[in-house]
Every structure is written in C-alpha cells, then in structure tokens.
Amino acid sequence: MYGVNSSCYIRIPFEIAASELADLSSLVLKARYDDGFIAYINGVEACRVMFDGSPSWNSSATANHSDLDAVELEPFNASAALGALRAGRNLLAIQGLNAGSTSSDFLISVALLGGQGAGGGTPSGVSATAVRYDGALTLDKSTAVKARVLSGTTWSALADVVFAVGPVAEGLRISEMMYHPVDPNAEYVELTNVGAETINLNRVRFTRGIDFAFGDVELAPGQYVLIVRDMATFEATYGAGLPVAGQYGGRLDNSGERIELQDAARQVIDDFRYRDGWYGLTDGVGFSLTVRDPAASRSLDEKTSWRPSARLGGSPGFDDRGVVPELGAVVINEILAYPGAGQSDWIELHNTTDGPIDVGGWFVSDDGADLQRYEIATGTVIGPGGYLLLVQDETFGNAGDPGCRVPFGLSREGETVRLHSGAGGDLTGYSVQERFGASQAGVSLGRHVKSTGGYDFVPLVVPTPGAANAAPQVGPVVISEIMYHPAAPDQVQYVELCNISDAPVTLYDEALGLAWRFADDPDNPEIELPLKGNAPVMLAPGRCLLLVKDLLSFSLTHAVPDDIAVLAWGPGTLSHGGERIEISKPIAAAGDGGVAWIGLDRVAYSDHLHPQDSAADADPWPIEADGQGLSLHRIDPTAYGNDPANWKAAVPSPGIR
C-alpha cells in the first residue's frame, strides 16, 4: 500500500447456524484500527469510523487514529446490519482506510460478536447475576465490566471494557528475581510498590517469561509481594508467613529470557531481558538478581541496573541494601602477572569511595569454580580513596598465610581475577571480576577511565603498586584511521596503522617466526590478517601501513603514495554498527612452547547509534563516518586510542599523515 493507495479491501467469510441466527438480538463489531474503516455484512453497511460521504476505491480516512488508541479492541454497534445475516455462509467486508498513502503503518483487526437474548432481546432475557445501575459505579480495584443499555424492549450491543483503577503502572516494579537457585523449585519473583499510595494488583499479569495474574491483592507504599514457582519448596527454604500472592506457571530460564509485566489495561510496567552472564553469583550459586534501586528510572535490560543479593538465598520480601557496599565501591585496580626476576605477582584493590571499607573476610580467586581461594585477613580496612596490595609470595600464593586456602599465581598469558565480599567464611553479594590479556615482562595492567565514564584494563607505562595508576602504554604502532562504512561498497574499507615512535619497527618476531596480526575480534575473528607480505614489514618513524578489504577496489578509489605498503585482508568486513579491532604481537607462552598474543592497540569504534560504555547512555562516536563519505581519524596518535574523545570524522586520507 505504501505510496500507492490509502484503501485496503478485506473480506472475511463466516458461517452461522440457523439455530444461532434465530436467537440473535444485536451485533457488535470490535476493532483495532489505524486510521479508519467502513464495515459491511452481506453488502449492508454495519458501521463506519473516520470517514464521511461516499467511499471510492482509493478513499482515505478523514483523520489519523493514534497508535495509543489502537491497543485495545473498540466496540461499535453493528446491529444496523442484523437483518442482512442469513443461515449458513455470510461475508464481513471491510474497507480499511489510512490517512494517506504515505502513512508509516496500517492496522485492521476485528471481531464480530452476536448478542443473544430470550424473547427477542426483551428485558426478560436479563441474567440473574446482572447488576442494574442508573448512576455512577465506584470501583476500588481494576475490574472487567460488561454492560448493555435497554431502550424500550431492545438491548444495545454488549460493551466489554476493563477499567484500570489506581496508579498501578506508576507504582509497581519488579525488584528481585531468583531465576537460577540451587534447588530449581525455589524460584521466586519479588515486586514492590515504589509509589506514594496503596495500589490494588487485580488483573496485573506477567505476559512473557512466566504465567501469572494477580487477584485482589493490595500493596501499600514500600511493601513487597512475592510469586513463587512452588509454594512447598519456597516455604521449606524460607519459612512460612512471607507475602506470597501465589504460584506462577512455567519457569524462569536459567540462561536468561525476556520478562514482561502489564497492568489491567495492558499498559507495560516492566519489559526487559535478563542474562545469566551478568553475575556468576546469581547463576546457580544461590544468590538472587536484585534491582539496585527499584524506584529509580532505569532500563532493566542493562547489567548496571542489577546486582547480586547481599546474602546467599536472596532477600524475598525485604530490602537488603546496605549490607554490602554498592557495586564499584572496591575495584580490582591493577595487577602484575609477569614480574621480573626476583619479584612476585600482585593484585591491587582500590576503594573508590570517600569512606573506609572493611574488606576483612573478603575473597580473591582466579578460578570461577572456586571463589574462596584466598580470604583477606579480618580487620583489613581500605581507607577513603586508598589501596590494598596483595603480593603473591606473602598472601594468595603463600600456603603459610592463614587466609590462603588454595595457593595460586597469575598467568602471564591472561586470565580472570575475581573479588567477592564475605562474612564468617561464606560468600556475600559484592562481586567484581577483571579479565586481562597476555602481559609483557615487568608491565602491569590496570584500569584506565575514559571520557565516556567507562574504563579499559590495559598495559600501563609503569607499575604503580599502592598508588594511582599511570597512563596507558601507547604505540609504537597505532591504529590511526578507520574507514568502516564507505559511501562506496565495502570493498574499499581500510584501516591505517602508523609508527608513532622515533625508531623503525619491524612487525615480525624472528625468534617465533611470526608476524604481528590485525583482527576485528581477537576472541572470534572474522578478519585475521598477518602483517607480512613477501617479507617482514618494517615501518620507519612516522610511516604508515594500509590494511584494505580489496586491493583492486581500494586502488581504484584512493591514490596512495608509492612507498606506502598495502596488505589485503580478503574475507570478512568491518561492521557498520561498530566493533573492536586490534593489532597484536606474539610472545612465547610460559613453559609449553606455545604462543600468546599481546594487544598493542585496540579500538572499539561505533556508529553513534550503539551506546556501549557511556555513563550518559549515549554514543559519542561521530555519525558522519557512518556511510557519509568520511573516515574516523585519530586526533592525537600518541594519546590513548580506545576513547571516542580522541577520534573525529574527516575526509579519507589513507597513507598520508
């Protein structure tokens, strides 16, 4: 229809038995529509909406009908066509009308209902349970109302409407989910009233994930209500007397799924997808997934809106905030995994707050299956903005330390360090982890906070144990320009590398016989290019190397100086939406003769439409580089590269600095 016609003809055949037809006293057409329609039954007009006059094959609706008003089926009296019905086959014909041929959407969804009443629709057909009213009705909870009007001896069509009572959608929030408990039957979902007045949850229901509809349940401000998978298991686990509204159908998916909650009028209260990879503690260990602040405006699709419960087993029916510090209060700030001769691995923790934090009884580990390998000594306090240094030979690798349950060291090839709060020898709900890559000898890795508010864990210029982190290492070779979405076909995509040092750099390791490499995703690359032509590539100071999708297409589009080396990666393309790209060099792995790769420079670019780690929930990358003819240019090649503040969109200049 788009751009062609604003009318659509719809024909819906249906059948009526003679016995049913004899008792019909009224007709009602219920419709969701955008923007209007004319309905006919066996050629007789039954009703019309948003149209006046005589229709033609290309008629338009007289006005727009809001999408918000097209959510529910709206009843229309169609009894004018009652006499046109016949026993057997009938036809409901509808001319659907859009406000114009370039309207962005179109909707016709109908149901035809016949009303039956004894004595041809006389008052004697009134149900014994019907309630007669001739004034206002007061509803104290959301209620479905079915009503007719008697005019003389004839009943009107049935009006079937749900009235939503009270600020339910404004006040009700999902606050906690035990989606993967140790006992599969101990699942529960907790909701709370964050509003200022008592609400009644009648007809509130879960429409995705699990199946449950609330009955006549009142919830005062600040109170909680629970629904559970199995009442017997829940009470055996948590005891009786908690505010449980009932059992739900189905189960919460251990791997994550979409959850939707609607009020009585089908207004969405919460709609989100949780994920099992957000926190290891909530995925089968026994902690619940808890909303950090149910009353705050938030997107529950984001990990940062959630936290693990403070205690094992969760907090069904009560608020456990304040039991452990807020996430981000204590971080793994810096590690040294490849120390020099005579030195030791170390892990540095940092208190980011302006108050002291007692980390005595907390746990550090490098094993996701054993989170309690080392217990920090009781009474250990990190002062405001302070640091705690854990040295392997003295603490987590020292079997003589009372807190060392399983001695461990850090892998120079990279792994994950985990920090969890604890009390009385058991885990509690504060949880952070830091994954790091392969290390060079004597080089520490640490947090570097970017202009977006997010951070990267990267090699630092110098180790700074017990003090604020030094700047990230940059160079000697960096990614200096990215053409990820050319106006021409993707065959002319390219990435420019530049030697920013004052000495020549050979992109090859003679001892290992391996060239450096470029990849678009180091963990699962679609593009993986060894940086070597017929011979190892050597970049003089200030010189560039071009990596292109296709040599012929690139050369037909761009003129490049003759002394600039160009390598083609062939299969795979750079993502238009954004992705991580990286150059890395090989190093010998410890002990087994294998090879590890150290990331020298990486950029996680974006197209301005995909927020990643911005605290403002915005994408600061320049949109002009997304198919508009410009490329991304690194503003200061000597400054840290994986930060949108150091990039701009500009005219492509491959190989020219």
Short mmCIF file of C-alpha atoms in Angstrom, two decimals, residues 408-632:
data_model
loop_
_atom_site.label_atom_id
_atom_site.label_comp_id
_atom_site.label_asym_id
_atom_site.label_seq_id
_atom_site.Cartn_x
_atom_site.Cartn_y
_atom_site.Cartn_z
CA PHE A 408 47.64 -19.51 43.22
CA GLY A 409 49.54 -17.16 40.95
CA LEU A 410 48.55 -15.06 37.96
CA SER A 411 49.01 -16.29 34.40
CA ARG A 412 51.23 -14.24 32.11
CA GLU A 413 49.03 -15.45 29.20
CA GLY A 414 45.98 -13.79 30.77
CA GLU A 415 43.02 -14.96 32.85
CA THR A 416 40.30 -13.56 35.15
CA VAL A 417 40.78 -12.29 38.73
CA ARG A 418 37.68 -12.30 40.96
CA LEU A 419 36.86 -10.37 44.13
CA HIS A 420 33.87 -11.29 46.33
CA SER A 421 32.73 -9.99 49.66
CA GLY A 422 32.40 -12.43 52.53
CA ALA A 423 31.42 -12.80 56.17
CA GLY A 424 32.01 -15.64 58.59
CA GLY A 425 33.81 -17.67 55.95
CA ASP A 426 30.91 -17.51 53.49
CA LEU A 427 30.41 -15.50 50.31
CA THR A 428 28.19 -12.44 50.37
CA GLY A 429 26.86 -10.44 47.46
CA TYR A 430 29.56 -7.96 46.41
CA SER A 431 31.18 -9.29 43.25
CA VAL A 432 33.62 -7.88 40.70
CA GLN A 433 35.96 -9.53 38.26
CA GLU A 434 38.63 -8.40 35.85
CA ARG A 435 39.67 -10.28 32.74
CA PHE A 436 43.15 -9.40 31.45
CA GLY A 437 45.19 -10.42 28.44
CA ALA A 438 48.78 -11.56 27.99
CA SER A 439 51.48 -9.50 29.68
CA GLN A 440 54.97 -8.35 28.79
CA ALA A 441 57.68 -8.86 31.42
CA GLY A 442 57.55 -6.19 34.12
CA VAL A 443 54.48 -4.48 32.66
CA SER A 444 51.43 -4.15 34.88
CA LEU A 445 47.84 -3.88 33.66
CA GLY A 446 45.30 -1.57 35.22
CA ARG A 447 42.11 0.45 34.95
CA HIS A 448 42.10 3.46 32.67
CA VAL A 449 38.93 5.58 32.90
CA LYS A 450 37.82 7.04 29.55
CA SER A 451 35.89 10.16 28.62
CA THR A 452 32.69 8.07 28.44
CA GLY A 453 32.88 7.12 32.12
CA GLY A 454 33.70 3.52 31.24
CA TYR A 455 37.15 2.03 31.65
CA ASP A 456 39.59 -0.37 29.97
CA PHE A 457 42.03 -2.73 31.69
CA VAL A 458 45.25 -2.13 29.75
CA PRO A 459 49.07 -2.16 29.98
CA LEU A 460 50.40 0.86 31.89
CA VAL A 461 53.54 2.92 31.29
CA VAL A 462 54.95 1.95 34.70
CA PRO A 463 53.65 -0.21 37.58
CA THR A 464 52.21 1.83 40.44
CA PRO A 465 51.53 -0.58 43.33
CA GLY A 466 49.66 1.16 46.14
CA ALA A 467 49.18 4.39 44.19
CA ALA A 468 47.08 5.91 41.41
CA ASN A 469 47.56 4.24 38.04
CA ALA A 470 49.98 5.57 35.47
CA ALA A 471 48.92 6.38 31.91
CA PRO A 472 48.26 3.57 29.40
CA GLN A 473 51.01 2.43 27.08
CA VAL A 474 50.56 3.78 23.55
CA GLY A 475 52.47 2.53 20.49
CA PRO A 476 54.94 2.09 19.00
CA VAL A 477 52.41 1.25 16.24
CA VAL A 478 48.82 2.50 16.49
CA ILE A 479 45.57 2.41 14.55
CA SER A 480 45.40 5.91 13.06
CA GLU A 481 42.46 5.87 10.60
CA ILE A 482 39.40 3.64 10.06
CA MET A 483 37.12 3.55 7.02
CA TYR A 484 34.49 1.10 8.25
CA HIS A 485 31.45 2.26 6.24
CA PRO A 486 32.44 3.85 2.94
CA ALA A 487 29.86 5.53 0.73
CA ALA A 488 31.07 3.11 -1.97
CA PRO A 489 30.81 -0.69 -1.50
CA ASP A 490 32.51 -2.35 1.47
CA GLN A 491 35.30 -3.48 -0.87
CA VAL A 492 37.02 -0.12 -0.20
CA GLN A 493 37.10 -0.49 3.58
CA TYR A 494 40.53 0.13 5.09
CA VAL A 495 42.45 0.56 8.35
CA GLU A 496 45.61 2.65 8.60
CA LEU A 497 48.45 1.83 11.02
CA CYS A 498 51.18 4.31 11.90
CA ASN A 499 54.57 4.09 13.64
CA ILE A 500 54.49 6.91 16.20
CA SER A 501 57.91 6.13 17.69
CA ASP A 502 61.26 7.67 16.70
CA ALA A 503 62.76 4.32 15.64
CA PRO A 504 61.97 1.77 12.91
CA VAL A 505 59.62 -1.04 13.92
CA THR A 506 59.60 -4.46 12.26
CA LEU A 507 56.23 -6.14 12.54
CA TYR A 508 57.74 -9.59 12.91
CA ASP A 509 59.17 -11.79 15.68
CA GLU A 510 62.29 -13.52 14.37
CA ALA A 511 62.54 -15.99 17.25
CA LEU A 512 58.97 -17.23 16.85
CA GLY A 513 58.87 -16.82 13.08
CA LEU A 514 55.53 -15.00 13.33
CA ALA A 515 54.33 -11.64 12.06
CA TRP A 516 52.19 -9.26 14.06
CA ARG A 517 48.50 -9.55 13.23
CA PHE A 518 45.37 -7.48 12.73
CA ALA A 519 41.96 -8.86 13.78
CA ASP A 520 38.45 -7.48 14.11
CA ASP A 521 37.61 -9.63 17.15
CA PRO A 522 40.59 -11.26 18.87
CA ASP A 523 38.37 -13.86 20.53
CA ASN A 524 36.33 -14.85 17.45
CA PRO A 525 37.78 -13.07 14.42
CA GLU A 526 36.06 -12.75 11.06
CA ILE A 527 39.09 -10.81 9.84
CA GLU A 528 42.56 -12.09 10.79
CA LEU A 529 45.50 -10.76 8.81
CA PRO A 530 49.21 -11.48 9.46
CA LEU A 531 51.06 -8.19 8.92
CA LYS A 532 53.57 -9.65 6.46
CA GLY A 533 53.84 -9.53 2.70
CA ASN A 534 56.59 -11.29 0.74
CA ALA A 535 58.92 -10.17 3.52
CA PRO A 536 58.50 -8.82 7.05
CA VAL A 537 57.06 -5.30 7.11
CA MET A 538 59.29 -2.58 8.53
CA LEU A 539 57.77 0.80 9.36
CA ALA A 540 60.09 3.79 9.56
CA PRO A 541 59.25 6.52 12.10
CA GLY A 542 56.08 8.33 11.09
CA ARG A 543 55.32 5.91 8.25
CA CYS A 544 52.03 4.09 7.65
CA LEU A 545 50.79 0.66 6.65
CA LEU A 546 47.39 0.26 4.98
CA LEU A 547 45.18 -2.77 5.56
CA VAL A 548 42.42 -2.98 2.96
CA LYS A 549 39.47 -5.21 2.18
CA ASP A 550 40.25 -5.50 -1.55
CA LEU A 551 43.39 -4.24 -3.33
CA LEU A 552 41.80 -3.54 -6.73
CA SER A 553 38.73 -1.73 -5.38
CA PHE A 554 40.86 0.29 -3.00
CA SER A 555 43.35 1.34 -5.70
CA LEU A 556 40.52 2.48 -7.99
CA THR A 557 39.14 4.70 -5.23
CA HIS A 558 42.20 6.10 -3.46
CA ALA A 559 45.58 7.35 -4.69
CA VAL A 560 48.28 6.21 -2.27
CA PRO A 561 51.98 7.21 -2.28
CA ASP A 562 54.14 4.54 -3.93
CA ASP A 563 56.22 3.96 -0.79
CA ILE A 564 53.22 3.04 1.40
CA ALA A 565 52.81 -0.71 1.97
CA VAL A 566 49.32 -2.10 1.42
CA LEU A 567 48.06 -5.51 2.60
CA ALA A 568 44.63 -7.01 1.80
CA TRP A 569 42.74 -8.99 4.41
CA GLY A 570 40.29 -10.63 1.98
CA PRO A 571 37.43 -12.48 3.73
CA GLY A 572 35.34 -10.57 6.26
CA THR A 573 34.20 -6.97 6.53
CA LEU A 574 34.27 -4.31 9.21
CA SER A 575 30.91 -3.92 10.94
CA HIS A 576 28.91 -0.81 10.03
CA GLY A 577 27.47 -0.70 13.53
CA GLY A 578 30.81 -0.83 15.31
CA GLU A 579 33.12 -3.47 16.72
CA ARG A 580 36.53 -3.96 18.29
CA ILE A 581 39.64 -4.06 16.09
CA GLU A 582 43.15 -4.75 17.34
CA ILE A 583 46.78 -5.12 16.35
CA SER A 584 48.80 -7.55 18.44
CA LYS A 585 52.21 -9.18 18.53
CA PRO A 586 53.23 -12.73 19.50
CA ILE A 587 55.21 -13.72 22.58
CA ALA A 588 56.39 -17.10 23.75
CA ALA A 589 53.99 -18.69 26.21
CA ALA A 590 55.29 -19.90 29.56
CA GLY A 591 56.54 -23.46 29.68
CA ASP A 592 54.68 -25.22 26.87
CA GLY A 593 56.35 -23.65 23.84
CA GLY A 594 53.09 -22.12 22.67
CA VAL A 595 52.36 -18.59 21.59
CA ALA A 596 50.38 -15.84 23.32
CA TRP A 597 49.29 -12.56 21.75
CA ILE A 598 49.69 -9.15 23.36
CA GLY A 599 47.28 -6.43 22.24
CA LEU A 600 49.31 -3.35 21.32
CA ASP A 601 46.48 -1.08 20.19
CA ARG A 602 42.74 -1.63 20.09
CA VAL A 603 39.75 0.50 19.16
CA ALA A 604 36.11 -0.35 19.81
CA TYR A 605 34.58 2.12 17.35
CA SER A 606 30.86 2.74 16.90
CA ASP A 607 28.43 4.48 14.53
CA HIS A 608 26.83 6.92 17.02
CA LEU A 609 23.78 4.64 17.29
CA HIS A 610 25.02 1.93 19.68
CA PRO A 611 25.86 3.14 23.21
CA GLN A 612 28.45 0.86 24.77
CA ASP A 613 30.10 2.14 27.94
CA SER A 614 28.88 5.71 28.13
CA ALA A 615 27.61 6.78 31.54
CA ALA A 616 25.17 9.11 29.73
CA ASP A 617 23.66 6.19 27.76
CA ALA A 618 24.69 7.94 24.54
CA ASP A 619 27.07 7.07 21.72
CA PRO A 620 29.67 9.85 21.33
CA TRP A 621 31.30 8.46 18.15
CA PRO A 622 30.82 10.79 15.13
CA ILE A 623 27.91 9.71 12.93
CA GLU A 624 29.47 11.37 9.85
CA ALA A 625 31.78 8.36 9.43
CA ASP A 626 28.79 6.02 9.06
CA GLY A 627 28.27 5.82 5.29
CA GLN A 628 28.54 9.58 4.70
CA GLY A 629 31.90 9.54 2.92
CA LEU A 630 34.13 10.36 5.89
CA SER A 631 36.50 8.12 7.84
CA LEU A 632 37.50 8.05 11.51
#
